[in-house]
Amino acid sequence: MRYTAAALTDRGRKRPTNEDAFGFSVEHGVYVVCDGMGGAAAGEIASSLAVDEILRHLAKDREPGTPLPALAENAVCAANEAVYSRAQRNQRLHGMGTTLVSLVVEERRAWVFNVGDSRAYRLRNGRLVQVTLDHSLVEEQVRMGRLTEAEALRSPLRNVITRALGTQNCVTPDSFELGTEAGDLFLLCSDGLTREIADPAIESILTSDVSLEDRCSRLIEAAKKAGGHDNITCILVQAA
Ligand code: CA
């Protein structure tokens, strides 16, 4: 199985800075999106620290021989520790954190790890399916049947996430193991995309017959056209 990827991030139309970060290594089969939070520049620091740490463990300094899922879980722990300890050492960064969604692939297998409300999707045979479940207050209420999706989008509590990386000394990500087929297309993205455009619009862009780079641009343009209230980041990973 061969994988190709494209990625793009954009400040959006309302925010003065971009607190999202992303990184990937096609060679090592690792892809990550983080959406930082915290005052001053803390959000940017948290998200980029987490991305760097994931890539360090799963690409740059990867230990050969260790099974990939175990390695990835260690990497998430290390990323959490890096953000948390940096925040502990510096009063200005206190309380910073980040979401994380990461895809790791090896031959015909893929694993997704997530903390917070950044999402992973898989498009197969033209159909888009969300892989991750948001760790957010309103999405948890939607899953319990207490709110509709429409109410969740309008809720004043929609920004409250129930799990974040770096805000406590330990974090447990959700993990999903998936089989990969030729033609599968994975999307990792921050909520700046999914709050602005609904899944059917994402599906129609992902199924368009243009390059992965152009599909990334179209996703970002659609989110900006819909308001662009937040930073927007997407990574597309195609199996062939
Ligand atoms: Ca965001």
GROMACS .gro file of N, CA, C and O in nm, residues 91-182:
model
  368
   91GLN      N    1   0.452   3.069   3.419
   91GLN     CA    2   0.323   3.119   3.466
   91GLN      C    3   0.235   3.169   3.350
   91GLN      O    4   0.114   3.146   3.348
   92ARG      N    5   0.297   3.234   3.253
   92ARG     CA    6   0.221   3.291   3.141
   92ARG      C    7   0.153   3.183   3.057
   92ARG      O    8   0.056   3.208   2.987
   93LEU      N    9   0.210   3.063   3.061
   93LEU     CA   10   0.155   2.954   2.979
   93LEU      C   11   0.063   2.862   3.058
   93LEU      O   12   0.012   2.764   3.005
   94HIS      N   13   0.043   2.897   3.183
   94HIS     CA   14  -0.035   2.810   3.270
   94HIS      C   15  -0.174   2.782   3.212
   94HIS      O   16  -0.243   2.873   3.170
   95GLY      N   17  -0.214   2.656   3.212
   95GLY     CA   18  -0.346   2.618   3.163
   95GLY      C   19  -0.354   2.595   3.013
   95GLY      O   20  -0.459   2.561   2.961
   96MET      N   21  -0.243   2.615   2.942
   96MET     CA   22  -0.250   2.593   2.796
   96MET      C   23  -0.272   2.444   2.766
   96MET      O   24  -0.240   2.357   2.847
   97GLY      N   25  -0.325   2.419   2.650
   97GLY     CA   26  -0.349   2.280   2.610
   97GLY      C   27  -0.375   2.276   2.462
   97GLY      O   28  -0.370   2.377   2.392
   98THR      N   29  -0.403   2.158   2.414
   98THR     CA   30  -0.428   2.142   2.271
   98THR      C   31  -0.512   2.017   2.246
   98THR      O   32  -0.509   1.924   2.325
   99THR      N   33  -0.585   2.020   2.138
   99THR     CA   34  -0.646   1.896   2.090
   99THR      C   35  -0.539   1.820   2.013
   99THR      O   36  -0.434   1.875   1.980
  100LEU      N   37  -0.567   1.697   1.982
  100LEU     CA   38  -0.475   1.621   1.896
  100LEU      C   39  -0.555   1.516   1.821
  100LEU      O   40  -0.640   1.448   1.879
  101VAL      N   41  -0.533   1.509   1.691
  101VAL     CA   42  -0.582   1.393   1.616
  101VAL      C   43  -0.467   1.345   1.529
  101VAL      O   44  -0.401   1.423   1.462
  102SER      N   45  -0.440   1.215   1.540
  102SER     CA   46  -0.324   1.161   1.470
  102SER      C   47  -0.362   1.031   1.399
  102SER      O   48  -0.439   0.951   1.451
  103LEU      N   49  -0.309   1.017   1.279
  103LEU     CA   50  -0.327   0.895   1.201
  103LEU      C   51  -0.190   0.832   1.181
  103LEU      O   52  -0.095   0.902   1.143
  104VAL      N   53  -0.178   0.703   1.212
  104VAL     CA   54  -0.055   0.632   1.177
  104VAL      C   55  -0.092   0.513   1.090
  104VAL      O   56  -0.192   0.444   1.115
  105VAL      N   57  -0.015   0.492   0.985
  105VAL     CA   58  -0.047   0.386   0.890
  105VAL      C   59   0.073   0.295   0.869
  105VAL      O   60   0.189   0.337   0.878
  106GLU      N   61   0.042   0.169   0.844
  106GLU     CA   62   0.145   0.070   0.816
  106GLU      C   63   0.080  -0.035   0.727
  106GLU      O   64  -0.014  -0.101   0.769
  107GLU      N   65   0.127  -0.041   0.603
  107GLU     CA   66   0.067  -0.133   0.506
  107GLU      C   67  -0.085  -0.116   0.501
  107GLU      O   68  -0.132  -0.008   0.475
  108ARG      N   69  -0.158  -0.222   0.534
  108ARG     CA   70  -0.304  -0.213   0.520
  108ARG      C   71  -0.376  -0.183   0.651
  108ARG      O   72  -0.496  -0.204   0.664
  109ARG      N   73  -0.299  -0.136   0.748
  109ARG     CA   74  -0.361  -0.103   0.876
  109ARG      C   75  -0.338   0.044   0.910
  109ARG      O   76  -0.237   0.103   0.875
  110ALA      N   77  -0.436   0.098   0.981
  110ALA     CA   78  -0.428   0.238   1.022
  110ALA      C   79  -0.482   0.251   1.164
  110ALA      O   80  -0.572   0.176   1.204
  111TRP      N   81  -0.423   0.342   1.238
  111TRP     CA   82  -0.471   0.371   1.373
  111TRP      C   83  -0.492   0.521   1.384
  111TRP      O   84  -0.412   0.600   1.334
  112VAL      N   85  -0.602   0.555   1.452
  112VAL     CA   86  -0.632   0.697   1.476
  112VAL      C   87  -0.635   0.718   1.627
  112VAL      O   88  -0.692   0.636   1.701
  113PHE      N   89  -0.571   0.825   1.672
  113PHE     CA   90  -0.573   0.863   1.814
  113PHE      C   91  -0.627   1.004   1.824
  113PHE      O   92  -0.591   1.090   1.742
  114ASN      N   93  -0.713   1.028   1.922
  114ASN     CA   94  -0.760   1.166   1.937
  114ASN      C   95  -0.788   1.204   2.081
  114ASN      O   96  -0.823   1.122   2.166
  115VAL      N   97  -0.768   1.334   2.104
  115VAL     CA   98  -0.803   1.399   2.231
  115VAL      C   99  -0.865   1.533   2.192
  115VAL      O  100  -0.805   1.607   2.114
  116GLY      N  101  -0.986   1.561   2.242
  116GLY     CA  102  -1.049   1.689   2.209
  116GLY      C  103  -1.141   1.680   2.089
  116GLY      O  104  -1.196   1.574   2.059
  117ASP      N  105  -1.161   1.793   2.020
  117ASP     CA  106  -1.264   1.797   1.915
  117ASP      C  107  -1.210   1.814   1.774
  117ASP      O  108  -1.284   1.853   1.682
  118SER      N  109  -1.081   1.788   1.753
  118SER     CA  110  -1.032   1.777   1.616
  118SER      C  111  -1.069   1.636   1.568
  118SER      O  112  -1.069   1.543   1.646
  119ARG      N  113  -1.099   1.625   1.438
  119ARG     CA  114  -1.161   1.500   1.392
  119ARG      C  115  -1.080   1.425   1.286
  119ARG      O  116  -1.003   1.485   1.212
  120ALA      N  117  -1.107   1.294   1.278
  120ALA     CA  118  -1.061   1.213   1.165
  120ALA      C  119  -1.184   1.157   1.095
  120ALA      O  120  -1.282   1.117   1.160
  121TYR      N  121  -1.178   1.158   0.962
  121TYR     CA  122  -1.282   1.098   0.879
  121TYR      C  123  -1.216   1.001   0.781
  121TYR      O  124  -1.097   1.016   0.749
  122ARG      N  125  -1.295   0.908   0.732
  122ARG     CA  126  -1.247   0.825   0.621
  122ARG      C  127  -1.351   0.827   0.510
  122ARG      O  128  -1.471   0.803   0.535
  123LEU      N  129  -1.305   0.854   0.389
  123LEU     CA  130  -1.391   0.846   0.271
  123LEU      C  131  -1.360   0.714   0.201
  123LEU      O  132  -1.244   0.687   0.167
  124ARG      N  133  -1.462   0.630   0.186
  124ARG     CA  134  -1.444   0.503   0.115
  124ARG      C  135  -1.560   0.485   0.020
  124ARG      O  136  -1.675   0.503   0.059
  125ASN      N  137  -1.530   0.454  -0.105
  125ASN     CA  138  -1.633   0.438  -0.207
  125ASN      C  139  -1.729   0.557  -0.211
  125ASN      O  140  -1.850   0.541  -0.223
  126GLY      N  141  -1.672   0.677  -0.196
  126GLY     CA  142  -1.753   0.798  -0.209
  126GLY      C  143  -1.833   0.834  -0.086
  126GLY      O  144  -1.904   0.934  -0.087
  127ARG      N  145  -1.822   0.753   0.019
  127ARG     CA  146  -1.900   0.782   0.140
  127ARG      C  147  -1.808   0.826   0.254
  127ARG      O  148  -1.710   0.759   0.286
  128LEU      N  149  -1.844   0.937   0.318
  128LEU     CA  150  -1.764   0.992   0.426
  128LEU      C  151  -1.815   0.943   0.561
  128LEU      O  152  -1.934   0.955   0.590
  129VAL      N  153  -1.727   0.890   0.642
  129VAL     CA  154  -1.765   0.844   0.776
  129VAL      C  155  -1.669   0.906   0.878
  129VAL      O  156  -1.547   0.904   0.859
  130GLN      N  157  -1.726   0.963   0.984
  130GLN     CA  158  -1.644   1.018   1.091
  130GLN      C  159  -1.588   0.905   1.176
  130GLN      O  160  -1.663   0.817   1.219
  131VAL      N  161  -1.458   0.905   1.198
  131VAL     CA  162  -1.394   0.799   1.276
  131VAL      C  163  -1.395   0.833   1.425
  131VAL      O  164  -1.426   0.748   1.509
  132THR      N  165  -1.361   0.956   1.458
  132THR     CA  166  -1.345   0.996   1.598
  132THR      C  167  -1.477   1.045   1.657
  132THR      O  168  -1.569   1.082   1.585
  133LEU      N  169  -1.483   1.045   1.790
  133LEU     CA  170  -1.593   1.107   1.862
  133LEU      C  171  -1.536   1.228   1.935
  133LEU      O  172  -1.434   1.216   2.003
  134ASP      N  173  -1.600   1.344   1.919
  134ASP     CA  174  -1.548   1.466   1.984
  134ASP      C  175  -1.554   1.453   2.136
  134ASP      O  176  -1.655   1.408   2.191
  135HIS      N  177  -1.448   1.495   2.201
  135HIS     CA  178  -1.451   1.511   2.347
  135HIS      C  179  -1.495   1.654   2.376
  135HIS      O  180  -1.417   1.739   2.414
  136SER      N  181  -1.623   1.679   2.350
  136SER     CA  182  -1.675   1.813   2.376
  136SER      C  183  -1.808   1.799   2.447
  136SER      O  184  -1.882   1.702   2.428
  137LEU      N  185  -1.836   1.897   2.532
  137LEU     CA  186  -1.956   1.892   2.616
  137LEU      C  187  -2.081   1.875   2.531
  137LEU      O  188  -2.164   1.788   2.558
  138VAL      N  189  -2.094   1.958   2.426
  138VAL     CA  190  -2.218   1.954   2.349
  138VAL      C  191  -2.229   1.824   2.268
  138VAL      O  192  -2.337   1.767   2.257
  139GLU      N  193  -2.116   1.776   2.213
  139GLU     CA  194  -2.124   1.652   2.134
  139GLU      C  195  -2.156   1.532   2.224
  139GLU      O  196  -2.224   1.438   2.182
  140GLU      N  197  -2.108   1.536   2.348
  140GLU     CA  198  -2.144   1.428   2.440
  140GLU      C  199  -2.293   1.432   2.470
  140GLU      O  200  -2.359   1.329   2.482
  141GLN      N  201  -2.350   1.555   2.478
  141GLN     CA  202  -2.494   1.567   2.501
  141GLN      C  203  -2.574   1.523   2.378
  141GLN      O  204  -2.681   1.465   2.393
  142VAL      N  205  -2.519   1.547   2.260
  142VAL     CA  206  -2.585   1.499   2.138
  142VAL      C  207  -2.587   1.346   2.139
  142VAL      O  208  -2.690   1.284   2.110
  143ARG      N  209  -2.475   1.285   2.177
  143ARG     CA  210  -2.468   1.138   2.178
  143ARG      C  211  -2.563   1.078   2.281
  143ARG      O  212  -2.612   0.967   2.264
  144MET      N  213  -2.591   1.156   2.389
  144MET     CA  214  -2.686   1.106   2.490
  144MET      C  215  -2.830   1.143   2.455
  144MET      O  216  -2.922   1.112   2.530
  145GLY      N  217  -2.850   1.212   2.342
  145GLY     CA  218  -2.985   1.247   2.298
  145GLY      C  219  -3.042   1.369   2.367
  145GLY      O  220  -3.161   1.396   2.359
  146ARG      N  221  -2.957   1.447   2.436
  146ARG     CA  222  -3.006   1.565   2.508
  146ARG      C  223  -3.005   1.691   2.424
  146ARG      O  224  -3.067   1.791   2.461
  147LEU      N  225  -2.930   1.690   2.317
  147LEU     CA  226  -2.923   1.806   2.227
  147LEU      C  227  -2.928   1.754   2.084
  147LEU      O  228  -2.882   1.643   2.058
  148THR      N  229  -2.982   1.837   1.993
  148THR     CA  230  -2.971   1.802   1.852
  148THR      C  231  -2.840   1.862   1.799
  148THR      O  232  -2.782   1.951   1.863
  149GLU      N  233  -2.796   1.815   1.682
  149GLU     CA  234  -2.675   1.871   1.621
  149GLU      C  235  -2.690   2.021   1.598
  149GLU      O  236  -2.596   2.097   1.618
  150ALA      N  237  -2.808   2.063   1.558
  150ALA     CA  238  -2.832   2.205   1.531
  150ALA      C  239  -2.820   2.286   1.660
  150ALA      O  240  -2.760   2.394   1.663
  151GLU      N  241  -2.876   2.233   1.769
  151GLU     CA  242  -2.865   2.302   1.898
  151GLU      C  243  -2.720   2.307   1.945
  151GLU      O  244  -2.674   2.407   2.001
  152ALA      N  245  -2.648   2.197   1.920
  152ALA     CA  246  -2.508   2.191   1.961
  152ALA      C  247  -2.426   2.301   1.892
  152ALA      O  248  -2.343   2.366   1.954
  153LEU      N  249  -2.455   2.322   1.762
  153LEU     CA  250  -2.380   2.423   1.686
  153LEU      C  251  -2.405   2.564   1.738
  153LEU      O  252  -2.320   2.651   1.727
  154ARG      N  253  -2.524   2.587   1.794
  154ARG     CA  254  -2.559   2.722   1.842
  154ARG      C  255  -2.529   2.742   1.990
  154ARG      O  256  -2.537   2.853   2.040
  155SER      N  257  -2.496   2.633   2.061
  155SER     CA  258  -2.483   2.641   2.206
  155SER      C  259  -2.368   2.733   2.249
  155SER      O  260  -2.260   2.729   2.190
  156PRO      N  261  -2.391   2.814   2.355
  156PRO     CA  262  -2.280   2.896   2.407
  156PRO      C  263  -2.168   2.810   2.467
  156PRO      O  264  -2.058   2.859   2.489
  157LEU      N  265  -2.198   2.683   2.492
  157LEU     CA  266  -2.097   2.594   2.552
  157LEU      C  267  -2.023   2.512   2.446
  157LEU      O  268  -1.950   2.419   2.479
  158ARG      N  269  -2.043   2.548   2.317
  158ARG     CA  270  -1.988   2.463   2.211
  158ARG      C  271  -1.835   2.456   2.211
  158ARG      O  272  -1.777   2.367   2.154
  159ASN      N  273  -1.769   2.556   2.276
  159ASN     CA  274  -1.623   2.553   2.279
  159ASN      C  275  -1.565   2.469   2.391
  159ASN      O  276  -1.444   2.453   2.399
  160VAL      N  277  -1.652   2.419   2.478
  160VAL     CA  278  -1.600   2.347   2.596
  160VAL      C  279  -1.560   2.205   2.556
  160VAL      O  280  -1.645   2.125   2.516
  161ILE      N  281  -1.432   2.175   2.568
  161ILE     CA  282  -1.391   2.037   2.541
  161ILE      C  283  -1.367   1.965   2.673
  161ILE      O  284  -1.330   2.025   2.773
  162THR      N  285  -1.394   1.836   2.673
  162THR     CA  286  -1.391   1.759   2.797
  162THR      C  287  -1.260   1.683   2.815
  162THR      O  288  -1.238   1.621   2.917
  163ARG      N  289  -1.178   1.684   2.713
  163ARG     CA  290  -1.046   1.621   2.725
  163ARG      C  291  -0.949   1.704   2.641
  163ARG      O  292  -0.981   1.739   2.527
  164ALA      N  293  -0.835   1.736   2.697
  164ALA     CA  294  -0.735   1.813   2.623
  164ALA      C  295  -0.598   1.756   2.653
  164ALA      O  296  -0.578   1.690   2.755
  165LEU      N  297  -0.505   1.783   2.565
  165LEU     CA  298  -0.369   1.737   2.584
  165LEU      C  299  -0.289   1.850   2.651
  165LEU      O  300  -0.296   1.964   2.607
  166GLY      N  301  -0.220   1.817   2.760
  166GLY     CA  302  -0.129   1.913   2.822
  166GLY      C  303  -0.186   1.988   2.941
  166GLY      O  304  -0.115   2.065   3.004
  167THR      N  305  -0.313   1.969   2.972
  167THR     CA  306  -0.372   2.042   3.084
  167THR      C  307  -0.361   1.963   3.215
  167THR      O  308  -0.383   2.018   3.322
  168GLN      N  309  -0.330   1.835   3.206
  168GLN     CA  310  -0.310   1.753   3.325
  168GLN      C  311  -0.187   1.666   3.303
  168GLN      O  312  -0.141   1.652   3.190
  169ASN      N  313  -0.139   1.602   3.411
  169ASN     CA  314  -0.013   1.529   3.395
  169ASN      C  315  -0.029   1.398   3.317
  169ASN      O  316   0.069   1.333   3.284
  170CYS      N  317  -0.152   1.362   3.288
  170CYS     CA  318  -0.173   1.238   3.214
  170CYS      C  319  -0.297   1.253   3.126
  170CYS      O  320  -0.391   1.320   3.165
  171VAL      N  321  -0.296   1.192   3.010
  171VAL     CA  322  -0.416   1.196   2.925
  171VAL      C  323  -0.434   1.060   2.857
  171VAL      O  324  -0.335   0.993   2.824
  172THR      N  325  -0.558   1.020   2.839
  172THR     CA  326  -0.585   0.896   2.768
  172THR      C  327  -0.655   0.930   2.637
  172THR      O  328  -0.767   0.982   2.639
  173PRO      N  329  -0.591   0.904   2.524
  173PRO     CA  330  -0.658   0.930   2.397
  173PRO      C  331  -0.758   0.818   2.366
  173PRO      O  332  -0.745   0.707   2.417
  174ASP      N  333  -0.856   0.847   2.283
  174ASP     CA  334  -0.933   0.739   2.222
  174ASP      C  335  -0.847   0.683   2.110
  174ASP      O  336  -0.771   0.756   2.047
  175SER      N  337  -0.860   0.553   2.085
  175SER     CA  338  -0.786   0.499   1.971
  175SER      C  339  -0.878   0.408   1.889
  175SER      O  340  -0.969   0.345   1.942
  176PHE      N  341  -0.855   0.410   1.759
  176PHE     CA  342  -0.938   0.335   1.664
  176PHE      C  343  -0.845   0.262   1.568
  176PHE      O  344  -0.754   0.323   1.513
  177GLU      N  345  -0.868   0.133   1.551
  177GLU     CA  346  -0.789   0.058   1.453
  177GLU      C  347  -0.876   0.033   1.331
  177GLU      O  348  -0.992  -0.007   1.343
  178LEU      N  349  -0.820   0.060   1.214
  178LEU     CA  350  -0.897   0.050   1.090
  178LEU      C  351  -0.820  -0.029   0.986
  178LEU      O  352  -0.697  -0.021   0.982
  179GLY      N  353  -0.891  -0.099   0.903
  179GLY     CA  354  -0.828  -0.158   0.787
  179GLY      C  355  -0.821  -0.052   0.676
  179GLY      O  356  -0.904   0.038   0.673
  180THR      N  357  -0.723  -0.064   0.590
  180THR     CA  358  -0.710   0.031   0.480
  180THR      C  359  -0.725  -0.040   0.348
  180THR      O  360  -0.668  -0.148   0.328
  181GLU      N  361  -0.804   0.018   0.257
  181GLU     CA  362  -0.818  -0.035   0.121
  181GLU      C  363  -0.767   0.069   0.023
  181GLU      O  364  -0.773   0.189   0.051
  182ALA      N  365  -0.719   0.020  -0.091
  182ALA     CA  366  -0.675   0.113  -0.195
  182ALA      C  367  -0.791   0.206  -0.229
  182ALA      O  368  -0.906   0.161  -0.242
   0.00000   0.00000   0.00000
